Coordinates of C-alpha atoms in Angstrom, one line a residue:
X1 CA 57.8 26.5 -71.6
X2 CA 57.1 25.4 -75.0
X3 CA 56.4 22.0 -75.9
X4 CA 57.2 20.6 -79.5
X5 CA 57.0 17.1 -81.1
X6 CA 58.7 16.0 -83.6
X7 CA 58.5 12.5 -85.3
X8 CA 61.8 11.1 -85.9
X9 CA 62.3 8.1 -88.9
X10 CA 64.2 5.0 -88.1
X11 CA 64.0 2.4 -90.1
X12 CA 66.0 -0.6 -87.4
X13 CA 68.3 -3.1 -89.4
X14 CA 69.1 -7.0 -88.8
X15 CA 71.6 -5.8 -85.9
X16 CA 69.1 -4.0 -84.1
X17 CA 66.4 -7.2 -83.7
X18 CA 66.1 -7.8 -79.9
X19 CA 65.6 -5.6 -77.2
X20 CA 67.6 -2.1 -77.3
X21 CA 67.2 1.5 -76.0
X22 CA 66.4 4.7 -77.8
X23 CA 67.0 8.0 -76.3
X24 CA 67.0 11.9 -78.1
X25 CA 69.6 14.6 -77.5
X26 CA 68.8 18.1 -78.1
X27 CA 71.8 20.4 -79.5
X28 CA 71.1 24.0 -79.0
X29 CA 73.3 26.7 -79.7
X30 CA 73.4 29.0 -76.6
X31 CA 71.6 27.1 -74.3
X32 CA 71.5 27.6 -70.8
X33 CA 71.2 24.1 -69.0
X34 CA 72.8 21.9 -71.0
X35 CA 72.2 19.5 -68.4
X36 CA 68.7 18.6 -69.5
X37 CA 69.0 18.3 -73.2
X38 CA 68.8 13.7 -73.1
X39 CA 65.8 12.1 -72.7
X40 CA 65.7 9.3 -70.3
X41 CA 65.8 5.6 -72.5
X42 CA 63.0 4.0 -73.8
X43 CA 63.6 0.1 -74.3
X44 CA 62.0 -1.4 -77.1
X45 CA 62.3 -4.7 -78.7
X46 CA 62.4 -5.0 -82.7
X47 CA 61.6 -7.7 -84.3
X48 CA 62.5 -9.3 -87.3
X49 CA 60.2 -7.7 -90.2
X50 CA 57.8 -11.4 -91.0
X51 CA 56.8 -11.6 -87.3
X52 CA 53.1 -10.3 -86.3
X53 CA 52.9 -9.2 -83.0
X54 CA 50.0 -10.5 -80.7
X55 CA 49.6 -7.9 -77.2
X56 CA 47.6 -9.9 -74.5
X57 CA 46.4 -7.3 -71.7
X58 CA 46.1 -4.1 -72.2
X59 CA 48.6 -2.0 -69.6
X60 CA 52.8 -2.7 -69.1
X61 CA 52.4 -3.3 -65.5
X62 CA 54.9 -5.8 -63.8
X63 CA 53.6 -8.7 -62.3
X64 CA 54.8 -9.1 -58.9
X65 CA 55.2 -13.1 -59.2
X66 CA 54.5 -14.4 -62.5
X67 CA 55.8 -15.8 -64.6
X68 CA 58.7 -15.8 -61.8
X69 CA 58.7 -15.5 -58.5
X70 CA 62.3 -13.7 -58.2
X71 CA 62.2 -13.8 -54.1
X72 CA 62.5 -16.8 -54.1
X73 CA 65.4 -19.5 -55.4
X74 CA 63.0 -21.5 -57.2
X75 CA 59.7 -21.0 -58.9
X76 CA 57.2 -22.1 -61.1
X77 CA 54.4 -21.2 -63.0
X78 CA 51.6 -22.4 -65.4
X79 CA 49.5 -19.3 -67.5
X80 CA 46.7 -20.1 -69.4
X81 CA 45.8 -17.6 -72.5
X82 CA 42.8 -18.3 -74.0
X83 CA 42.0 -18.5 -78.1
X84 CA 40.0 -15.1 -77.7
X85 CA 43.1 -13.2 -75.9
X86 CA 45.8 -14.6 -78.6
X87 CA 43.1 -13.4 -81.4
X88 CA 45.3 -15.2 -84.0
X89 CA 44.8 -18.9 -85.3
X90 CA 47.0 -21.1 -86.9
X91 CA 50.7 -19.4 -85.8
X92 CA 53.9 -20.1 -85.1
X93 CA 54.9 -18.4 -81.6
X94 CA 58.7 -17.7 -82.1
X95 CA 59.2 -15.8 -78.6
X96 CA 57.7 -14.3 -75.8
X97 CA 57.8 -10.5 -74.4
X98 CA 57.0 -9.8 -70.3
X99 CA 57.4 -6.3 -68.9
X100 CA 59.7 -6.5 -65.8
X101 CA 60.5 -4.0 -62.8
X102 CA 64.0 -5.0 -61.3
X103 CA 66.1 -3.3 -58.7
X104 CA 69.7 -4.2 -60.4
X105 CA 70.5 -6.2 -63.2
X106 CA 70.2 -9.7 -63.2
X107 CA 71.1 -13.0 -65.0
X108 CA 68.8 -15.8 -64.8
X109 CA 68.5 -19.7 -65.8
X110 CA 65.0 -19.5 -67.1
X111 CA 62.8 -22.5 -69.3
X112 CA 59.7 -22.3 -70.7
X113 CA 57.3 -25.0 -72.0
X114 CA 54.4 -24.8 -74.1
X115 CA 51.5 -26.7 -75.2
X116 CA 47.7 -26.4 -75.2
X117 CA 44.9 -27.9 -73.8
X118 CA 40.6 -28.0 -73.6
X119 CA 41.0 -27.1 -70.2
X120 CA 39.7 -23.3 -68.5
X121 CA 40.8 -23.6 -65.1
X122 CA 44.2 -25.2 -63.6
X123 CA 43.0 -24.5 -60.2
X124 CA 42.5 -27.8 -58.9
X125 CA 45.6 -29.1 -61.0
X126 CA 48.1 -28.3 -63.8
X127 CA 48.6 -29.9 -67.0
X128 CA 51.2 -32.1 -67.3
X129 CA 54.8 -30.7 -67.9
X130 CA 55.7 -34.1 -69.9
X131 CA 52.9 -32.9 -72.4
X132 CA 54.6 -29.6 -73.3
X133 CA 57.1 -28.7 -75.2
X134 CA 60.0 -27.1 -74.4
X135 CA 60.8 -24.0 -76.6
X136 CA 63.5 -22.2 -74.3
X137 CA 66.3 -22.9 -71.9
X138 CA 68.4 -20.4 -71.1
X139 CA 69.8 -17.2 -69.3
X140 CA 68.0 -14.4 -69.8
X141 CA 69.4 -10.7 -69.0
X142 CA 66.6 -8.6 -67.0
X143 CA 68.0 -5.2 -66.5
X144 CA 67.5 -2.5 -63.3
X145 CA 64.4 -0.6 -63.9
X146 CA 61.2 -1.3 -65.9
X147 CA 61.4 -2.7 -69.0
X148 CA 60.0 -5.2 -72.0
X149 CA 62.3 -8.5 -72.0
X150 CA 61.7 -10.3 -74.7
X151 CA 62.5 -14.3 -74.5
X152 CA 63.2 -15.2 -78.5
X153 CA 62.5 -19.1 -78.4
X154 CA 64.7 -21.9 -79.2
X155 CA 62.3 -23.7 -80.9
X156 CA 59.4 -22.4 -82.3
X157 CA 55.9 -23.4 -81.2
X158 CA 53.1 -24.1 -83.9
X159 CA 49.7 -22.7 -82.4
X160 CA 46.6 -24.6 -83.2
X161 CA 43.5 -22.9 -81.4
X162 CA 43.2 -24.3 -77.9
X163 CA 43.9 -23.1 -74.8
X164 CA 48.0 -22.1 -74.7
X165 CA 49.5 -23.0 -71.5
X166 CA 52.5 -21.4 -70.3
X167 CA 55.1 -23.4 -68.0
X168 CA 57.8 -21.3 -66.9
X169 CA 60.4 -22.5 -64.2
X170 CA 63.8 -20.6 -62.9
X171 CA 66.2 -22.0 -60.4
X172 CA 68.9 -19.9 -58.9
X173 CA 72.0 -21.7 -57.1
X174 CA 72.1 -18.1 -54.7
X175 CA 70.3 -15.4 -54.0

């Protein structure tokens, strides 16, 4: 077997911004097994061209329970993300991408707050929700498999430094 890569150009346009799939076909005349010539889909998510990317962690590894706890009809979660993770100062945070493992494809009622705050730890409590502010309410699609979701905002955030705190909260009606 002979293994060969090629890079392929794409330069995506204003329709492609958000998340999409990207797959390869191989045409070869006289080929034998046909059958294996598509390569499975790769989601990615484009972005519009002024936004700067900012990767906290280093491995796309789904979270069993955060930000959502999906076995469940309601959750809710508070993440704190540190100045030295975000690596960026003074920015406006216009979305947020999660990696997420589902077994179908799902539609969910999802908000998220933001805000920041001098504290490390919100073990003992969390900050208060009426301090944040919300920058999405909405459904968001998850589909089957694992794959980035990116949540674009409703309202930007303006980052100043601190400590960014995360409040996410989903409610289903039924399981």
């Amino acid at each position: 077997t002979e293994k060969i890569t090629y890079e392929l150009p794409w330069t995506p346009g204003d329709a492609n911004i958000g998340t999409t799939s990207v797959y390869a076909v191989i045409e070869l005349a006289g080929d034998e097994i046909p059958e294996n010539n598509q390569t499975k889909q790769v989601s990615i998510v484009v972005q519009p061209e002024h936004i700067e990317s900012v990767e906290i962690g280093s491995d796309n590894i789904a979270l069993e329970w955060l930000p959502y706890n999906f076995f469940n009809l309601h959750s809710m979660s508070q993440t704190l993300y540190f100045p030295d993770e975000i690596g960026v100062s003074h920015t406006t945070v216009t979305g947020i991408l999660c990696t997420c493992q589902f077994d179908e494809d799902v539609q969910v009622p999802i908000q998220i707050w933001l805000g920041e705050t001098d504290r490390n730890d919100l073990s003992e409590t969390w900050v208060d929700p009426a301090a944040l502010t919300s920058v999405f309410n909405g459904t968001v699609s998850f589909s089957k498999g694992m794959n980035p979701v990116f949540i674009p905002f409703d309202n930007a955030y303006t980052y100043t430094d601190r400590n960014l705190v995360i409040y996410s909260y989903k409610s289903y009606t039924e399981m």
